[in-house]
């Protein structure tokens, strides 16, 4: 290989490394944090969905669904992965 070909391979490798550390790795970390947050949902948590609904978790179901009360007596069924943020956590019950 000549010098020019070798330097172009090195540049491609550097570009890939920069893309990995600036884009791919932070995205994977964010996905891991979101998954942990969703798996930690429990009854009584105040949540915000990706659609902008704010409510309280009434029931965590088996099939990746959550019942969220958005107003008194008004409950909606939400897919767990669409929970964008948990604004207040409830403490686990001792016993």
mmCIF file with all atom_site columns, C-alpha atoms in Angstrom:
data_model
loop_
_atom_site.group_PDB
_atom_site.id
_atom_site.type_symbol
_atom_site.label_atom_id
_atom_site.label_alt_id
_atom_site.label_comp_id
_atom_site.label_asym_id
_atom_site.label_entity_id
_atom_site.label_seq_id
_atom_site.pdbx_PDB_ins_code
_atom_site.Cartn_x
_atom_site.Cartn_y
_atom_site.Cartn_z
_atom_site.occupancy
_atom_site.B_iso_or_equiv
_atom_site.pdbx_formal_charge
_atom_site.auth_seq_id
_atom_site.auth_comp_id
_atom_site.auth_asym_id
_atom_site.auth_atom_id
_atom_site.pdbx_PDB_model_num
ATOM 1  C CA . UNK A 1 1  ? 0.000   0.000  0.000  1.00 0.00 ? 1  UNK A CA 1
ATOM 2  C CA . UNK A 1 2  ? 1.173   3.487  -0.708 1.00 0.00 ? 2  UNK A CA 1
ATOM 3  C CA . UNK A 1 3  ? 1.161   6.404  1.704  1.00 0.00 ? 3  UNK A CA 1
ATOM 4  C CA . UNK A 1 4  ? -1.993  8.031  0.334  1.00 0.00 ? 4  UNK A CA 1
ATOM 5  C CA . UNK A 1 5  ? -4.094  4.862  0.645  1.00 0.00 ? 5  UNK A CA 1
ATOM 6  C CA . UNK A 1 6  ? -2.886  4.260  4.179  1.00 0.00 ? 6  UNK A CA 1
ATOM 7  C CA . UNK A 1 7  ? -3.677  7.810  5.266  1.00 0.00 ? 7  UNK A CA 1
ATOM 8  C CA . UNK A 1 8  ? -7.193  7.580  3.795  1.00 0.00 ? 8  UNK A CA 1
ATOM 9  C CA . UNK A 1 9  ? -7.828  4.381  5.806  1.00 0.00 ? 9  UNK A CA 1
ATOM 10 C CA . UNK A 1 10 ? -6.593  6.104  8.953  1.00 0.00 ? 10 UNK A CA 1
ATOM 11 C CA . UNK A 1 11 ? -8.873  9.086  8.293  1.00 0.00 ? 11 UNK A CA 1
ATOM 12 C CA . UNK A 1 12 ? -11.869 6.773  7.748  1.00 0.00 ? 12 UNK A CA 1
ATOM 13 C CA . UNK A 1 13 ? -11.080 5.036  11.033 1.00 0.00 ? 13 UNK A CA 1
ATOM 14 C CA . UNK A 1 14 ? -10.833 8.358  12.860 1.00 0.00 ? 14 UNK A CA 1
ATOM 15 C CA . UNK A 1 15 ? -14.139 9.545  11.415 1.00 0.00 ? 15 UNK A CA 1
ATOM 16 C CA . UNK A 1 16 ? -15.829 6.304  12.500 1.00 0.00 ? 16 UNK A CA 1
ATOM 17 C CA . UNK A 1 17 ? -14.350 6.603  16.009 1.00 0.00 ? 17 UNK A CA 1
ATOM 18 C CA . UNK A 1 18 ? -15.559 10.198 16.325 1.00 0.00 ? 18 UNK A CA 1
ATOM 19 C CA . UNK A 1 19 ? -19.047 9.250  15.098 1.00 0.00 ? 19 UNK A CA 1
ATOM 20 C CA . UNK A 1 20 ? -19.159 6.362  17.584 1.00 0.00 ? 20 UNK A CA 1
ATOM 21 C CA . UNK A 1 21 ? -18.212 8.464  20.600 1.00 0.00 ? 21 UNK A CA 1
ATOM 22 C CA . UNK A 1 22 ? -20.322 11.500 19.666 1.00 0.00 ? 22 UNK A CA 1
ATOM 23 C CA . UNK A 1 23 ? -23.486 9.835  18.336 1.00 0.00 ? 23 UNK A CA 1
ATOM 24 C CA . UNK A 1 24 ? -23.819 6.086  18.808 1.00 0.00 ? 24 UNK A CA 1
ATOM 25 C CA . UNK A 1 25 ? -22.530 5.632  22.364 1.00 0.00 ? 25 UNK A CA 1
ATOM 26 C CA . UNK A 1 26 ? -24.605 8.440  23.967 1.00 0.00 ? 26 UNK A CA 1
ATOM 27 C CA . UNK A 1 27 ? -27.725 7.159  22.205 1.00 0.00 ? 27 UNK A CA 1
ATOM 28 C CA . UNK A 1 28 ? -27.156 3.637  23.565 1.00 0.00 ? 28 UNK A CA 1
ATOM 29 C CA . UNK A 1 29 ? -26.656 5.048  27.072 1.00 0.00 ? 29 UNK A CA 1
ATOM 30 C CA . UNK A 1 30 ? -29.875 7.062  26.813 1.00 0.00 ? 30 UNK A CA 1
ATOM 31 C CA . UNK A 1 31 ? -31.798 3.980  25.659 1.00 0.00 ? 31 UNK A CA 1
ATOM 32 C CA . UNK A 1 32 ? -30.454 1.962  28.614 1.00 0.00 ? 32 UNK A CA 1
ATOM 33 C CA . UNK A 1 33 ? -31.490 4.680  31.074 1.00 0.00 ? 33 UNK A CA 1
ATOM 34 C CA . UNK A 1 34 ? -34.991 4.880  29.533 1.00 0.00 ? 34 UNK A CA 1
ATOM 35 C CA . UNK A 1 35 ? -35.395 1.105  29.708 1.00 0.00 ? 35 UNK A CA 1
ATOM 36 C CA . UNK A 1 36 ? -34.368 1.081  33.385 1.00 0.00 ? 36 UNK A CA 1
ATOM 37 C CA . UNK A 1 37 ? -36.803 3.924  34.125 1.00 0.00 ? 37 UNK A CA 1
ATOM 38 C CA . UNK A 1 38 ? -39.682 2.109  32.407 1.00 0.00 ? 38 UNK A CA 1
ATOM 39 C CA . UNK A 1 39 ? -38.902 -1.171 34.159 1.00 0.00 ? 39 UNK A CA 1
ATOM 40 C CA . UNK A 1 40 ? -38.893 0.660  37.498 1.00 0.00 ? 40 UNK A CA 1
ATOM 41 C CA . UNK A 1 41 ? -42.410 2.063  37.106 1.00 0.00 ? 41 UNK A CA 1
ATOM 42 C CA . UNK A 1 42 ? -44.731 1.341  40.009 1.00 0.00 ? 42 UNK A CA 1
ATOM 43 C CA . UNK A 1 43 ? -48.178 2.287  41.170 1.00 0.00 ? 43 UNK A CA 1
ATOM 44 C CA . UNK A 1 44 ? -48.437 5.911  42.304 1.00 0.00 ? 44 UNK A CA 1
ATOM 45 C CA . UNK A 1 45 ? -45.610 7.293  40.115 1.00 0.00 ? 45 UNK A CA 1
ATOM 46 C CA . UNK A 1 46 ? -46.376 10.612 38.426 1.00 0.00 ? 46 UNK A CA 1
ATOM 47 C CA . UNK A 1 47 ? -45.463 10.300 34.714 1.00 0.00 ? 47 UNK A CA 1
ATOM 48 C CA . UNK A 1 48 ? -45.424 12.260 31.468 1.00 0.00 ? 48 UNK A CA 1
ATOM 49 C CA . UNK A 1 49 ? -46.059 10.382 28.225 1.00 0.00 ? 49 UNK A CA 1
ATOM 50 C CA . UNK A 1 50 ? -44.458 11.184 24.889 1.00 0.00 ? 50 UNK A CA 1
ATOM 51 C CA . UNK A 1 51 ? -47.819 12.578 23.815 1.00 0.00 ? 51 UNK A CA 1
ATOM 52 C CA . UNK A 1 52 ? -47.688 15.106 26.639 1.00 0.00 ? 52 UNK A CA 1
ATOM 53 C CA . UNK A 1 53 ? -50.251 13.540 28.974 1.00 0.00 ? 53 UNK A CA 1
ATOM 54 C CA . UNK A 1 54 ? -49.484 13.912 32.669 1.00 0.00 ? 54 UNK A CA 1
ATOM 55 C CA . UNK A 1 55 ? -50.937 11.375 35.047 1.00 0.00 ? 55 UNK A CA 1
ATOM 56 C CA . UNK A 1 56 ? -50.461 8.927  37.857 1.00 0.00 ? 56 UNK A CA 1
ATOM 57 C CA . UNK A 1 57 ? -49.733 5.228  37.342 1.00 0.00 ? 57 UNK A CA 1
ATOM 58 C CA . UNK A 1 58 ? -52.694 3.237  38.638 1.00 0.00 ? 58 UNK A CA 1
ATOM 59 C CA . UNK A 1 59 ? -51.650 -0.246 37.546 1.00 0.00 ? 59 UNK A CA 1
ATOM 60 C CA . UNK A 1 60 ? -48.609 -1.825 35.888 1.00 0.00 ? 60 UNK A CA 1
ATOM 61 C CA . UNK A 1 61 ? -49.721 -4.682 33.653 1.00 0.00 ? 61 UNK A CA 1
ATOM 62 C CA . UNK A 1 62 ? -47.849 -7.762 32.435 1.00 0.00 ? 62 UNK A CA 1
ATOM 63 C CA . UNK A 1 63 ? -47.855 -7.063 28.685 1.00 0.00 ? 63 UNK A CA 1
ATOM 64 C CA . UNK A 1 64 ? -45.808 -3.822 28.725 1.00 0.00 ? 64 UNK A CA 1
ATOM 65 C CA . UNK A 1 65 ? -48.851 -1.680 29.430 1.00 0.00 ? 65 UNK A CA 1
ATOM 66 C CA . UNK A 1 66 ? -49.631 0.775  32.206 1.00 0.00 ? 66 UNK A CA 1
ATOM 67 C CA . UNK A 1 67 ? -52.948 2.221  33.333 1.00 0.00 ? 67 UNK A CA 1
ATOM 68 C CA . UNK A 1 68 ? -52.501 5.958  33.885 1.00 0.00 ? 68 UNK A CA 1
ATOM 69 C CA . UNK A 1 69 ? -55.106 8.174  35.549 1.00 0.00 ? 69 UNK A CA 1
ATOM 70 C CA . UNK A 1 70 ? -55.041 11.550 33.784 1.00 0.00 ? 70 UNK A CA 1
ATOM 71 C CA . UNK A 1 71 ? -58.014 13.036 35.674 1.00 0.00 ? 71 UNK A CA 1
ATOM 72 C CA . UNK A 1 72 ? -60.213 11.877 38.501 1.00 0.00 ? 72 UNK A CA 1
ATOM 73 C CA . UNK A 1 73 ? -61.948 8.756  37.239 1.00 0.00 ? 73 UNK A CA 1
ATOM 74 C CA . UNK A 1 74 ? -60.351 8.982  33.762 1.00 0.00 ? 74 UNK A CA 1
ATOM 75 C CA . UNK A 1 75 ? -57.866 6.169  33.079 1.00 0.00 ? 75 UNK A CA 1
ATOM 76 C CA . UNK A 1 76 ? -55.993 5.471  29.876 1.00 0.00 ? 76 UNK A CA 1
ATOM 77 C CA . UNK A 1 77 ? -54.008 2.411  28.894 1.00 0.00 ? 77 UNK A CA 1
ATOM 78 C CA . UNK A 1 78 ? -50.475 3.371  27.792 1.00 0.00 ? 78 UNK A CA 1
ATOM 79 C CA . UNK A 1 79 ? -47.614 1.330  26.353 1.00 0.00 ? 79 UNK A CA 1
ATOM 80 C CA . UNK A 1 80 ? -44.730 1.469  28.860 1.00 0.00 ? 80 UNK A CA 1
ATOM 81 C CA . UNK A 1 81 ? -42.141 2.525  26.287 1.00 0.00 ? 81 UNK A CA 1
ATOM 82 C CA . UNK A 1 82 ? -44.123 5.720  25.568 1.00 0.00 ? 82 UNK A CA 1
ATOM 83 C CA . UNK A 1 83 ? -43.498 7.014  29.096 1.00 0.00 ? 83 UNK A CA 1
ATOM 84 C CA . UNK A 1 84 ? -41.107 9.902  28.531 1.00 0.00 ? 84 UNK A CA 1
ATOM 85 C CA . UNK A 1 85 ? -40.420 10.972 32.101 1.00 0.00 ? 85 UNK A CA 1
ATOM 86 C CA . UNK A 1 86 ? -41.193 10.057 35.694 1.00 0.00 ? 86 UNK A CA 1
ATOM 87 C CA . UNK A 1 87 ? -41.746 13.325 37.582 1.00 0.00 ? 87 UNK A CA 1
ATOM 88 C CA . UNK A 1 88 ? -42.194 11.855 41.043 1.00 0.00 ? 88 UNK A CA 1
ATOM 89 C CA . UNK A 1 89 ? -41.477 8.368  42.310 1.00 0.00 ? 89 UNK A CA 1
ATOM 90 C CA . UNK A 1 90 ? -43.320 6.623  45.101 1.00 0.00 ? 90 UNK A CA 1
ATOM 91 C CA . UNK A 1 91 ? -41.332 4.808  47.721 1.00 0.00 ? 91 UNK A CA 1
ATOM 92 C CA . UNK A 1 92 ? -41.581 1.021  47.662 1.00 0.00 ? 92 UNK A CA 1
ATOM 93 C CA . UNK A 1 93 ? -43.845 -0.351 50.376 1.00 0.00 ? 93 UNK A CA 1
ATOM 94 C CA . UNK A 1 94 ? -42.040 -1.956 53.270 1.00 0.00 ? 94 UNK A CA 1
ATOM 95 C CA . UNK A 1 95 ? -43.178 -5.299 54.428 1.00 0.00 ? 95 UNK A CA 1
#
